Backbone as a printed PyTorch tensor [residue, N CA C, xyz], in Angstrom:
tensor([[[  0.8040,  -1.1860,   0.0050],
         [  0.0310,  -0.0100,  -0.0120],
         [  0.9350,   1.2120,   0.0480]],

        [[  0.3540,   2.2930,  -0.5730],
         [  1.1070,   3.5540,  -0.6350],
         [  0.1180,   4.7240,  -0.6510]],

        [[  0.5490,   5.8360,   0.0590],
         [ -0.1270,   7.0800,   0.0620],
         [  0.8260,   8.1810,  -0.4650]],

        [[  0.4130,   8.8990,  -1.4210],
         [  1.2310,  10.0010,  -1.9260],
         [  0.5850,  11.3610,  -1.6360]],

        [[  1.2890,  12.2530,  -1.1390],
         [  0.7360,  13.6250,  -0.8250],
         [  1.3810,  14.6420,  -1.7410]],

        [[  0.6360,  15.5700,  -2.1990],
         [  1.1130,  16.6180,  -3.0990],
         [  1.0030,  18.0150,  -2.3950]],

        [[  2.1360,  18.6230,  -2.2460],
         [  2.2640,  19.9300,  -1.6310],
         [  2.0790,  21.0720,  -2.7090]],

        [[  1.0090,  21.6660,  -2.6310],
         [  0.7060,  22.7360,  -3.6510],
         [  1.3760,  24.0880,  -3.2520]],

        [[  1.9150,  24.1770,  -2.0950],
         [  2.4760,  25.3890,  -1.6740],
         [  3.9150,  25.6210,  -2.3190]],

        [[  4.2490,  26.8400,  -2.7310],
         [  5.6400,  27.0580,  -3.1910],
         [  6.6260,  26.9190,  -2.1230]],

        [[  6.2420,  26.9570,  -0.8480],
         [  7.1580,  26.8340,   0.2570],
         [  7.2850,  25.3370,   0.5410]],

        [[  8.5160,  24.7360,   0.1650],
         [  8.7810,  23.3140,   0.3530],
         [  8.6820,  22.8900,   1.8030]],

        [[  9.0610,  23.7080,   2.6940],
         [  9.0440,  23.3990,   4.1830],
         [  8.1490,  24.3680,   4.9630]],

        [[  7.0830,  24.9010,   4.3220],
         [  6.1530,  25.7510,   4.9090],
         [  5.0680,  25.1000,   5.7500]],

        [[  4.0310,  25.8310,   6.0430],
         [  2.9410,  25.3270,   6.8560],
         [  2.1490,  24.1800,   6.2040]],

        [[  1.9040,  24.2970,   4.8620],
         [  1.2580,  23.2230,   4.2270],
         [  1.9850,  21.9150,   4.2710]],

        [[  3.3320,  21.9390,   3.9910],
         [  4.1520,  20.8000,   4.1190],
         [  4.1400,  20.2250,   5.5210]],

        [[  4.1940,  21.0730,   6.5330],
         [  4.1610,  20.6190,   7.9340],
         [  2.9370,  19.8200,   8.2710]],

        [[  1.7410,  20.3290,   7.7990],
         [  0.4610,  19.6550,   7.9520],
         [  0.3750,  18.3600,   7.1510]],

        [[  0.9300,  18.3800,   5.9360],
         [  0.9180,  17.1260,   5.1700],
         [  1.7520,  16.0000,   5.8850]],

        [[  2.9280,  16.4890,   6.4430],
         [  3.7170,  15.5110,   7.1760],
         [  3.0790,  14.9740,   8.3670]],

        [[  2.2540,  15.7780,   9.0620],
         [  1.5060,  15.4030,  10.1930],
         [  0.4990,  14.3150,   9.8160]],

        [[ -0.1120,  14.3370,   8.6390],
         [ -1.0130,  13.3680,   8.1930],
         [ -0.2180,  12.1020,   7.7560]],

        [[  0.9200,  12.2870,   7.0790],
         [  1.6960,  11.1110,   6.6690],
         [  2.2850,  10.3140,   7.8570]],

        [[  2.5870,  10.9470,   8.8640],
         [  3.2850,  10.2890,   9.9800],
         [  2.5890,   9.0220,  10.5400]],

        [[  1.2910,   9.0930,  10.9300],
         [  0.6930,   7.9240,  11.3710],
         [  0.3800,   6.8470,  10.2760]],

        [[  0.3660,   7.3230,   9.0570],
         [  0.1540,   6.3800,   7.9560],
         [  1.5020,   5.5290,   7.8640]],

        [[  2.6210,   6.2200,   7.8480],
         [  3.8780,   5.5100,   7.8430],
         [  4.1180,   4.6460,   9.0140]],

        [[  3.7140,   5.0820,  10.1260],
         [  3.8290,   4.2480,  11.3930],
         [  2.9760,   2.9730,  11.2430]],

        [[  1.9000,   3.0680,  10.4460],
         [  1.0210,   1.8580,  10.3150],
         [  1.5810,   0.9100,   9.2260]],

        [[  2.7570,   1.1710,   8.7950],
         [  3.4770,   0.3120,   7.7800],
         [  3.1070,   0.5720,   6.3200]],

        [[  2.4670,   1.6610,   6.0730],
         [  2.1120,   2.0220,   4.6610],
         [  3.1590,   3.0570,   4.1250]],

        [[  3.6330,   2.6950,   2.8970],
         [  4.6400,   3.5470,   2.2420],
         [  3.9530,   5.0120,   2.0080]],

        [[  4.7830,   6.0100,   2.2280],
         [  4.3450,   7.4310,   2.0510],
         [  5.3790,   8.2090,   1.1400]],

        [[  4.9010,   9.1810,   0.4070],
         [  5.7040,  10.0420,  -0.2760],
         [  5.1260,  11.4700,  -0.3480]],

        [[  5.9860,  12.4180,  -0.1880],
         [  5.5370,  13.7890,  -0.2700],
         [  6.1260,  14.4040,  -1.5230]],

        [[  5.2880,  14.8950,  -2.4550],
         [  5.7630,  15.3830,  -3.6950],
         [  5.5250,  16.9090,  -3.8310]],

        [[  6.5440,  17.7090,  -4.1070],
         [  6.4030,  19.1310,  -4.2280],
         [  5.9740,  19.5190,  -5.5850]],

        [[  4.7810,  20.1350,  -5.6600],
         [  4.3520,  20.6790,  -6.9400],
         [  4.2430,  22.2110,  -6.9060]],

        [[  4.0500,  22.7700,  -5.7310],
         [  3.9870,  24.2770,  -5.6700],
         [  5.3840,  24.8100,  -6.1290]],

        [[  5.2720,  25.9390,  -6.8500],
         [  6.5700,  26.6000,  -7.2490],
         [  7.1330,  25.9590,  -8.5160]],

        [[  6.4810,  24.9460,  -9.0310],
         [  7.0300,  24.2640, -10.2540],
         [  6.2490,  24.9180, -11.4810]],

        [[  6.8530,  24.8760, -12.6420],
         [  6.1600,  25.3510, -13.8470],
         [  5.1590,  24.3980, -14.3530]],

        [[  3.9270,  24.4170, -13.9150],
         [  2.8540,  23.5140, -14.3190],
         [  1.8260,  24.2430, -15.0990]],

        [[  1.6340,  23.7760, -16.2820],
         [  0.5890,  24.4240, -17.1220],
         [ -0.8040,  24.0250, -16.8090]],

        [[ -1.7500,  24.8090, -17.0880],
         [ -3.1400,  24.4300, -16.9540],
         [ -3.6760,  23.6410, -18.0620]],

        [[ -4.8450,  22.9870, -17.8720],
         [ -5.4260,  22.2260, -18.9200],
         [ -5.9020,  23.0600, -20.0100]],

        [[ -5.6090,  22.6160, -21.2630],
         [ -5.9840,  23.3450, -22.4560],
         [ -7.3370,  22.8070, -23.0110]],

        [[ -7.9240,  21.8980, -22.4030],
         [ -9.2270,  21.3150, -22.9040],
         [ -9.0930,  20.7880, -24.2980]],

        [[ -8.0020,  20.1930, -24.5820],
         [ -7.8050,  19.6550, -25.9770],
         [ -8.5000,  18.2820, -26.1060]],

        [[ -8.7260,  17.5910, -24.9850],
         [ -9.4080,  16.2790, -24.9360],
         [ -8.5820,  15.2470, -25.6750]],

        [[ -7.2760,  15.3940, -25.8670],
         [ -6.4400,  14.4070, -26.4830],
         [ -6.4520,  13.0840, -25.5060]],

        [[ -6.6060,  13.3640, -24.2710],
         [ -6.5740,  12.1750, -23.2930],
         [ -7.8150,  11.2420, -23.5450]],

        [[ -8.8790,  11.8740, -24.0430],
         [-10.0080,  10.9430, -24.3920],
         [ -9.7500,  10.1200, -25.7020]],

        [[ -8.9550,  10.6150, -26.6050],
         [ -8.5980,   9.9970, -27.7900],
         [ -7.4890,   8.8920, -27.5340]],

        [[ -6.4660,   9.2890, -26.8660],
         [ -5.3050,   8.5290, -26.6380],
         [ -5.5740,   7.3100, -25.6670]],

        [[ -6.2990,   7.6960, -24.5850],
         [ -6.6220,   6.7000, -23.4570],
         [ -5.3410,   6.0340, -22.9540]],

        [[ -4.2290,   6.8150, -22.7930],
         [ -2.9380,   6.1800, -22.3980],
         [ -2.5320,   6.6150, -21.0320]],

        [[ -3.5940,   7.1930, -20.2040],
         [ -3.3390,   7.6030, -18.8480],
         [ -2.3110,   8.7040, -18.7710]],

        [[ -2.1780,   9.4990, -19.7150],
         [ -1.2820,  10.6140, -19.7660],
         [ -1.9100,  11.8810, -20.3250]],

        [[ -1.4070,  13.0020, -19.9950],
         [ -1.7620,  14.3120, -20.5660],
         [ -0.7800,  14.4890, -21.8040]],

        [[ -1.3270,  15.0760, -22.8240],
         [ -0.5610,  15.3080, -24.0410],
         [  0.5830,  16.3670, -23.7830]],

        [[  0.3870,  17.2380, -22.7810],
         [  1.4070,  18.2140, -22.4580],
         [  2.6630,  17.4970, -21.7780]],

        [[  3.7680,  17.6530, -22.3460],
         [  4.9280,  16.8950, -21.8760],
         [  5.9870,  17.7410, -21.2960]],

        [[  5.7740,  19.0560, -21.1050],
         [  6.7530,  19.9950, -20.6770],
         [  6.8580,  20.2230, -19.1640]],

        [[  6.0980,  19.4580, -18.3340],
         [  6.1060,  19.6450, -16.9210],
         [  5.9760,  18.3550, -16.2520]],

        [[  5.7730,  18.3270, -14.9220],
         [  5.7990,  17.1130, -14.1040],
         [  4.3950,  16.4570, -13.9330]],

        [[  3.3570,  16.9330, -14.6110],
         [  2.1000,  16.4200, -14.3600],
         [  1.9840,  14.9020, -14.6800]],

        [[  2.5320,  14.4410, -15.7480],
         [  2.4040,  13.0030, -16.0880],
         [  3.1430,  12.0940, -15.0310]],

        [[  4.2560,  12.6490, -14.4910],
         [  4.8950,  11.9350, -13.4240],
         [  4.0070,  11.9050, -12.1510]],

        [[  3.3040,  12.9440, -11.9260],
         [  2.3200,  12.9780, -10.8000],
         [  1.2450,  12.0540, -11.0210]],

        [[  0.6640,  11.9970, -12.1990],
         [ -0.3980,  11.0410, -12.5310],
         [  0.0020,   9.6640, -12.3170]],

        [[  1.2150,   9.3510, -12.6860],
         [  1.7760,   7.9970, -12.5130],
         [  1.8240,   7.6130, -11.0240]],

        [[  2.2090,   8.5610, -10.2040],
         [  2.3090,   8.3280,  -8.7740],
         [  0.8680,   8.1660,  -8.2050]],

        [[ -0.1060,   8.9550,  -8.7350],
         [ -1.5340,   8.7640,  -8.2820],
         [ -2.1510,   7.4120,  -8.7310]],

        [[ -1.8330,   6.9450,  -9.8670],
         [ -2.2660,   5.6630, -10.3100],
         [ -1.6770,   4.5890,  -9.4060]],

        [[ -0.4250,   4.6480,  -9.0920],
         [  0.1790,   3.6150,  -8.2340],
         [ -0.3290,   3.6440,  -6.7340]],

        [[ -0.7290,   4.7750,  -6.3010],
         [ -1.0970,   5.0020,  -4.9440],
         [ -2.4600,   4.4290,  -4.6030]],

        [[ -2.6360,   4.0460,  -3.3420],
         [ -3.9010,   3.6240,  -2.8400],
         [ -4.7080,   4.8730,  -2.1910]],

        [[ -3.8700,   5.8560,  -1.7470],
         [ -4.3450,   7.0660,  -1.1900],
         [ -3.6270,   8.2910,  -1.7040]],

        [[ -4.4110,   9.3640,  -1.9170],
         [ -3.9100,  10.5840,  -2.4660],
         [ -4.3600,  11.7610,  -1.6320]],

        [[ -3.3000,  12.4870,  -1.1490],
         [ -3.5820,  13.6910,  -0.3060],
         [ -3.1070,  14.8990,  -1.0700]],

        [[ -3.9280,  15.9320,  -1.0660],
         [ -3.5470,  17.2300,  -1.7570],
         [ -3.6070,  18.2940,  -0.7910]],

        [[ -2.5740,  19.1620,  -0.6970],
         [ -2.5380,  20.2170,   0.2400],
         [ -2.1450,  21.5810,  -0.4720]],

        [[ -2.7960,  22.6540,   0.0180],
         [ -2.4840,  23.9390,  -0.4700],
         [ -2.7850,  25.0350,   0.5410]],

        [[ -2.0360,  26.1470,   0.5450],
         [ -2.4230,  27.2890,   1.1720],
         [ -3.6430,  27.9850,   0.4510]],

        [[ -4.3180,  28.7750,   1.1860],
         [ -5.3610,  29.6080,   0.5660],
         [ -4.7690,  30.8110,  -0.1060]],

        [[ -4.9780,  30.9510,  -1.4260],
         [ -4.6530,  32.0990,  -2.1530],
         [ -5.9430,  32.8370,  -2.6730]],

        [[ -6.3070,  33.8600,  -2.0410],
         [ -7.5150,  34.5500,  -2.3500],
         [ -8.7280,  33.5560,  -2.3330]],

        [[ -8.7830,  32.7710,  -1.3020],
         [ -9.7970,  31.7080,  -1.1070],
         [ -9.7970,  30.6130,  -2.0770]],

        [[ -8.6970,  30.3870,  -2.7520],
         [ -8.5940,  29.2440,  -3.6800],
         [ -7.2610,  28.5540,  -3.4250]],

        [[ -7.0470,  27.4470,  -4.0710],
         [ -5.7380,  26.6870,  -4.0230],
         [ -4.8080,  27.4210,  -4.8910]],

        [[ -3.4470,  27.0210,  -4.7560],
         [ -2.4530,  27.6150,  -5.6670],
         [ -2.7100,  27.1630,  -7.1050]],

        [[ -2.1840,  28.0500,  -8.0030],
         [ -2.4480,  27.7050,  -9.4700],
         [ -1.7720,  26.3670,  -9.8900]],

        [[ -0.6170,  26.0680,  -9.2870],
         [  0.0470,  24.7710,  -9.6210],
         [ -0.8660,  23.5740,  -9.2800]],

        [[ -1.4000,  23.5440,  -8.0090],
         [ -2.2370,  22.4930,  -7.6170],
         [ -3.5170,  22.4160,  -8.4230]],

        [[ -4.0880,  23.5990,  -8.7770],
         [ -5.2700,  23.6480,  -9.6500],
         [ -4.9680,  23.0280, -10.9970]],

        [[ -3.8330,  23.4130, -11.5290],
         [ -3.5020,  22.8150, -12.8220],
         [ -3.3420,  21.3090, -12.7800]],

        [[ -2.6750,  20.8580, -11.7690],
         [ -2.4740,  19.3920, -11.5100],
         [ -3.8120,  18.7110, -11.4640]],

        [[ -4.7320,  19.2590, -10.5890],
         [ -6.0550,  18.6930, -10.4600],
         [ -6.8770,  18.6920, -11.7000]],

        [[ -6.8360,  19.7570, -12.4720],
         [ -7.6180,  19.8750, -13.6950],
         [ -7.0900,  18.9020, -14.6870]],

        [[ -5.8340,  18.7130, -14.8800],
         [ -5.2040,  17.7580, -15.8620],
         [ -5.3460,  16.3800, -15.4700]],

        [[ -4.9850,  15.9910, -14.1810],
         [ -4.9860,  14.6440, -13.6970],
         [ -6.4400,  14.2030, -13.6090]],

        [[ -7.3770,  15.1490, -13.1560],
         [ -8.7270,  14.6830, -13.0530],
         [ -9.3210,  14.4070, -14.4290]],

        [[ -9.0280,  15.1190, -15.4920],
         [ -9.5730,  14.8820, -16.7650],
         [ -8.9090,  13.5900, -17.3700]],

        [[ -7.6010,  13.3660, -17.1480],
         [ -7.0440,  12.1470, -17.5640],
         [ -7.6480,  10.9620, -16.9510]],

        [[ -7.9920,  11.0880, -15.6420],
         [ -8.5340,  10.0220, -14.9100],
         [ -9.9920,   9.6360, -15.5280]],

        [[-10.7320,  10.6990, -15.7740],
         [-12.1860,  10.4780, -16.3650],
         [-12.0280,   9.8120, -17.7100]],

        [[-11.0410,  10.3910, -18.5450],
         [-10.8480,   9.9330, -19.9350],
         [-10.4590,   8.4040, -19.9620]],

        [[ -9.8780,   7.9600, -18.8730],
         [ -9.4030,   6.6190, -18.7990],
         [-10.2260,   5.6600, -17.9310]],

        [[-11.4940,   5.8990, -17.8650],
         [-12.3300,   5.0010, -17.0740],
         [-12.3300,   5.2510, -15.6340]],

        [[-12.1110,   6.4930, -15.2210],
         [-12.0620,   6.9090, -13.7890],
         [-11.0490,   6.0950, -13.0100]],

        [[ -9.8230,   6.1610, -13.4700],
         [ -8.7190,   5.4100, -12.8750],
         [ -8.3720,   5.6650, -11.3930]],

        [[ -8.9590,   6.7270, -10.7960],
         [ -8.6910,   7.0220,  -9.4150],
         [ -9.8530,   6.3910,  -8.5750]],

        [[-10.7910,   5.7610,  -9.2390],
         [-11.9500,   5.2720,  -8.5580],
         [-11.5700,   4.3130,  -7.3300]],

        [[-12.2870,   4.5520,  -6.2450],
         [-12.1210,   3.8110,  -5.0200],
         [-10.7510,   3.9550,  -4.3170]],

        [[ -9.9280,   4.8990,  -4.7260],
         [ -8.7270,   5.2690,  -3.9370],
         [ -9.2570,   6.2560,  -2.8230]],

        [[ -8.3860,   6.3850,  -1.7970],
         [ -8.7680,   7.3110,  -0.7140],
         [ -8.2190,   8.6220,  -1.0000]],

        [[ -8.9330,   9.6700,  -0.8660],
         [ -8.4950,  10.9730,  -1.1590],
         [ -8.7280,  11.9700,   0.0480]],

        [[ -7.7280,  12.8070,   0.4520],
         [ -7.9360,  13.8130,   1.5460],
         [ -7.3150,  15.1070,   1.1030]],

        [[ -8.0180,  16.0680,   1.4560],
         [ -7.5670,  17.5400,   1.2400],
         [ -7.0630,  18.1070,   2.5140]],

        [[ -6.0480,  18.9490,   2.4370],
         [ -5.4400,  19.7330,   3.4990],
         [ -5.1730,  21.1430,   3.0900]],

        [[ -5.5400,  22.0580,   3.9500],
         [ -5.3550,  23.5010,   3.4760],
         [ -4.8250,  24.2700,   4.7450]],

        [[ -4.1990,  25.4850,   4.3900],
         [ -3.7040,  26.3980,   5.3800],
         [ -4.2030,  27.7610,   4.9780]],

        [[ -4.6150,  28.5370,   5.9770],
         [ -5.0000,  29.8940,   5.7240],
         [ -4.4840,  30.8350,   6.8400]],

        [[ -4.4600,  32.0960,   6.5350],
         [ -4.1560,  33.0300,   7.5830],
         [ -5.3610,  33.4900,   8.3490]],

        [[ -6.4200,  33.8290,   7.5800],
         [ -7.7110,  34.1840,   8.2170],
         [ -8.9110,  33.5510,   7.6870]],

        [[ -8.9020,  33.1290,   6.4290],
         [-10.0400,  32.5200,   5.7450],
         [ -9.7080,  31.9960,   4.4250]],

        [[-10.5990,  31.2500,   3.7940],
         [-10.4000,  30.6410,   2.5090],
         [-10.1320,  29.1570,   2.4830]],

        [[ -9.7440,  28.5800,   3.6540],
         [ -9.3300,  27.2220,   3.6720],
         [-10.5710,  26.2310,   3.3730]],

        [[-11.7340,  26.6590,   3.7330],
         [-12.8780,  25.7480,   3.5010],
         [-13.0920,  25.5990,   2.0150]],

        [[-12.8170,  26.7730,   1.3340],
         [-12.9790,  26.7330,  -0.1930],
         [-11.9710,  25.8210,  -0.7900]],

        [[-10.7990,  25.8100,  -0.2680],
         [ -9.6630,  25.0480,  -0.8410],
         [ -9.9600,  23.5930,  -0.6470]],

        [[-10.3330,  23.2350,   0.5640],
         [-10.6980,  21.8250,   0.9100],
         [-11.8590,  21.3460,   0.0270]],

        [[-12.8780,  22.1750,  -0.1080],
         [-14.0510,  21.8930,  -0.8850],
         [-13.7150,  21.6350,  -2.3290]],

        [[-12.8650,  22.4830,  -2.8690],
         [-12.4910,  22.3430,  -4.3270],
         [-11.6990,  21.0040,  -4.5830]],

        [[-10.7860,  20.7300,  -3.6460],
         [-10.0090,  19.5510,  -3.7790],
         [-10.9310,  18.3650,  -3.7170]],

        [[-11.8120,  18.3440,  -2.6840],
         [-12.7140,  17.2160,  -2.5520],
         [-13.6940,  17.0610,  -3.7090]],

        [[-14.0310,  18.1020,  -4.3990],
         [-14.7900,  17.9650,  -5.6030],
         [-14.1820,  17.0230,  -6.6500]],

        [[-12.7730,  17.2510,  -6.8250],
         [-12.1360,  16.3320,  -7.6990],
         [-12.1820,  14.9290,  -7.2060]],

        [[-11.9550,  14.7170,  -5.9370],
         [-11.9630,  13.3760,  -5.4370],
         [-13.3560,  12.7270,  -5.5250]],

        [[-14.3640,  13.4600,  -5.2030],
         [-15.7830,  12.8810,  -5.3130],
         [-16.1360,  12.5950,  -6.7080]],

        [[-15.8200,  13.4700,  -7.6760],
         [-16.2390,  13.1980,  -9.0600],
         [-15.3830,  12.0320,  -9.6750]],

        [[-14.3470,  11.7880,  -8.9780],
         [-13.3990,  10.6490,  -9.4930],
         [-13.7790,   9.3050,  -8.8280]],

        [[-14.9000,   9.2780,  -8.0230],
         [-15.3840,   8.1900,  -7.3520],
         [-14.3720,   7.6960,  -6.3070]],

        [[-13.7000,   8.6750,  -5.5730],
         [-12.8250,   8.3600,  -4.6110],
         [-13.5510,   8.3300,  -3.2960]],

        [[-12.8910,   7.7480,  -2.2880],
         [-13.3980,   7.7450,  -0.8570],
         [-12.7740,   8.7980,  -0.0880]],

        [[-13.5700,   9.7700,   0.4480],
         [-13.0780,  10.8510,   1.2190],
         [-13.3550,  10.6750,   2.7180]],

        [[-12.3430,  10.3360,   3.5680],
         [-12.5390,  10.1560,   5.0130],
         [-12.7210,  11.4250,   5.7500]],

        [[-13.4450,  11.3460,   6.8300],
         [-13.6030,  12.4770,   7.7060],
         [-12.5300,  12.3830,   8.8030]],

        [[-12.5880,  13.4430,   9.6600],
         [-11.6050,  13.5440,  10.8080],
         [-12.4200,  14.2930,  11.9470]],

        [[-11.7000,  14.8660,  12.7720],
         [-12.3360,  15.4310,  13.9000],
         [-12.8310,  16.9150,  13.6590]],

        [[-12.3680,  17.4430,  12.5520],
         [-12.7690,  18.7770,  12.0710],
         [-12.3920,  18.9130,  10.6290]],

        [[-12.6370,  20.0590,   9.9980],
         [-12.1780,  20.2860,   8.7050],
         [-10.6940,  20.2820,   8.6190]],

        [[-10.1300,  19.8440,   7.5630],
         [ -8.7020,  19.5440,   7.4220],
         [ -7.8990,  20.7810,   7.1250]],

        [[ -7.8470,  21.7550,   7.9240],
         [ -7.0360,  22.9320,   7.6830],
         [ -6.5160,  23.4860,   9.0270]],

        [[ -5.4160,  24.2850,   8.8490],
         [ -4.7430,  24.9810,   9.9750],
         [ -4.5200,  26.4260,   9.6510]],

        [[ -4.2460,  27.1070,  10.6980],
         [ -4.0580,  28.5900,  10.5980],
         [ -2.5370,  28.8920,  10.8130]],

        [[ -2.0500,  29.6600,   9.8950],
         [ -0.6390,  30.0350,   9.9110],
         [ -0.2510,  31.0450,   8.8630]],

        [[  0.6510,  31.8550,   9.1220],
         [  1.1110,  32.8570,   8.1210],
         [  2.6730,  32.4950,   7.8520]],

        [[  3.4530,  32.6920,   8.8580],
         [  4.8680,  32.4650,   8.7510],
         [  5.1490,  30.9690,   8.8860]],

        [[  6.2270,  30.4770,   8.2130],
         [  6.6310,  29.0590,   8.3300],
         [  6.6870,  28.6450,   9.7500]],

        [[  5.9720,  27.4830,  10.0320],
         [  5.9700,  26.9480,  11.3620],
         [  4.7560,  27.3720,  12.2930]],

        [[  4.0190,  28.4150,  11.8240],
         [  2.9610,  28.9600,  12.6230],
         [  1.8200,  27.8540,  12.8800]],

        [[  1.7040,  26.9590,  11.9830],
         [  0.6460,  25.9460,  12.1110],
         [  0.9700,  24.9930,  13.3850]],

        [[  2.2690,  24.9350,  13.7260],
         [  2.5240,  24.1350,  14.8690],
         [  1.8780,  24.6610,  16.1790]],

        [[  1.5080,  25.9160,  16.1540],
         [  0.8770,  26.5360,  17.2860],
         [ -0.6520,  26.2740,  17.2510]],

        [[ -1.1570,  25.8330,  16.1650],
         [ -2.5790,  25.5480,  15.9950],
         [ -2.7630,  23.9920,  16.4270]],

        [[ -2.8460,  23.8400,  17.7600],
         [ -2.9530,  22.5130,  18.2710],
         [ -4.0840,  21.6710,  17.7440]],

        [[ -5.2220,  22.3160,  17.5480],
         [ -6.3980,  21.5140,  17.1290],
         [ -6.1180,  21.0990,  15.7080]],

        [[ -5.4550,  21.8740,  14.8440],
         [ -5.1390,  21.4680,  13.5020],
         [ -4.1740,  20.3150,  13.4480]],

        [[ -3.1360,  20.3600,  14.3350],
         [ -2.1370,  19.3570,  14.2850],
         [ -2.7340,  17.9970,  14.8220]],

        [[ -3.5920,  18.0810,  15.8270],
         [ -4.2530,  16.8900,  16.2530],
         [ -5.1760,  16.2880,  15.2410]],

        [[ -5.8600,  17.2330,  14.5060],
         [ -6.7610,  16.7650,  13.4960],
         [ -6.0450,  16.0620,  12.3440]],

        [[ -4.8530,  16.6200,  12.0200],
         [ -4.0250,  15.9480,  10.8920],
         [ -3.6140,  14.5800,  11.3580]],

        [[ -3.1840,  14.3810,  12.6020],
         [ -2.8720,  13.1060,  13.1570],
         [ -3.9930,  12.1900,  13.0560]],

        [[ -5.1130,  12.6280,  13.5210],
         [ -6.3200,  11.7690,  13.4540],
         [ -6.6960,  11.4040,  11.9600]],

        [[ -6.5230,  12.3930,  11.0570],
         [ -6.8450,  12.1320,   9.6430],
         [ -5.9090,  11.0260,   9.1050]],

        [[ -4.6190,  11.1480,   9.5270],
         [ -3.6260,  10.1090,   9.0980],
         [ -4.0150,   8.7390,   9.6200]],

        [[ -4.3950,   8.6550,  10.8670],
         [ -4.8620,   7.4080,  11.4750],
         [ -6.1120,   6.7820,  10.7450]],

        [[ -6.9700,   7.7650,  10.4510],
         [ -8.1930,   7.2970,   9.7710],
         [ -7.9210,   6.7700,   8.3700]],

        [[ -6.9690,   7.4310,   7.7000],
         [ -6.6260,   6.9990,   6.3240],
         [ -5.9840,   5.6020,   6.4090]],

        [[ -5.0420,   5.4600,   7.3310],
         [ -4.4370,   4.1660,   7.5760],
         [ -5.3980,   3.0560,   7.8720]],

        [[ -6.3670,   3.2520,   8.7350],
         [ -7.4270,   2.3140,   9.1510],
         [ -8.2230,   1.9870,   7.9250]],

        [[ -8.6060,   3.0190,   7.1610],
         [ -9.4920,   2.8050,   6.0110],
         [ -8.7880,   1.9750,   4.9600]],

        [[ -7.5190,   2.2830,   4.6740],
         [ -6.8010,   1.5260,   3.6210],
         [ -6.6640,   0.0810,   4.0830]],

        [[ -6.3200,  -0.2020,   5.3710],
         [ -6.1210,  -1.5350,   5.8260],
         [ -7.5160,  -2.2620,   5.7670]],

        [[ -8.5530,  -1.5830,   6.1500],
         [ -9.9480,  -2.2280,   6.0670],
         [-10.3390,  -2.5090,   4.6610]],

        [[-10.0090,  -1.6890,   3.7050],
         [-10.3550,  -1.9210,   2.3200],
         [ -9.5520,  -3.0930,   1.7600]],

        [[ -8.3720,  -3.2600,   2.2510],
         [ -7.5550,  -4.3980,   1.6690],
         [ -7.9760,  -5.6520,   2.2320]],

        [[ -8.6690,  -5.6970,   3.4300],
         [ -9.1600,  -6.9280,   3.9920],
         [-10.3290,  -7.4850,   3.1980]],

        [[-11.1550,  -6.6080,   2.7130],
         [-12.4520,  -7.0230,   2.1250],
         [-12.2830,  -7.1600,   0.6360]]])
């Protein structure tokens, strides 16, 4: 089993990465392989709606100039997918949005290849907008027929400067619970 997390923040070691690591920690302790992939700050193009993926059906995007196809491969191989982003004007970062748009369309074009994988969204905000980010990420998971687990609260934390989310005790505890829930869910799904 494997869970891959995608950090949509351009800050490789910022608050979003900290929360994603908090989720991945109990998953790894449960014996499940984990990986954190940096997508924020990378040159990732948005979807051009060319629909080549519907013609080719090769589980790839026709755009070859960025890391999206490598990310799609990681998503296909994973049993669980976590996506995290800070709130930028109440939305996710443009890099994560481009990844979701392109990977989501490739998944639909290829028979909903993310179907029945576990998907979780994580967000960070300074004052607001995190609910919108979590909601938008979950929309991709839900329309992909993925399983979205709950936790003790919405999956976001409050922070501005790197490390600020560590002070948000409720958020860090929630991320830990989310990771435990994902590990339990994956192991339960593999039994049946």
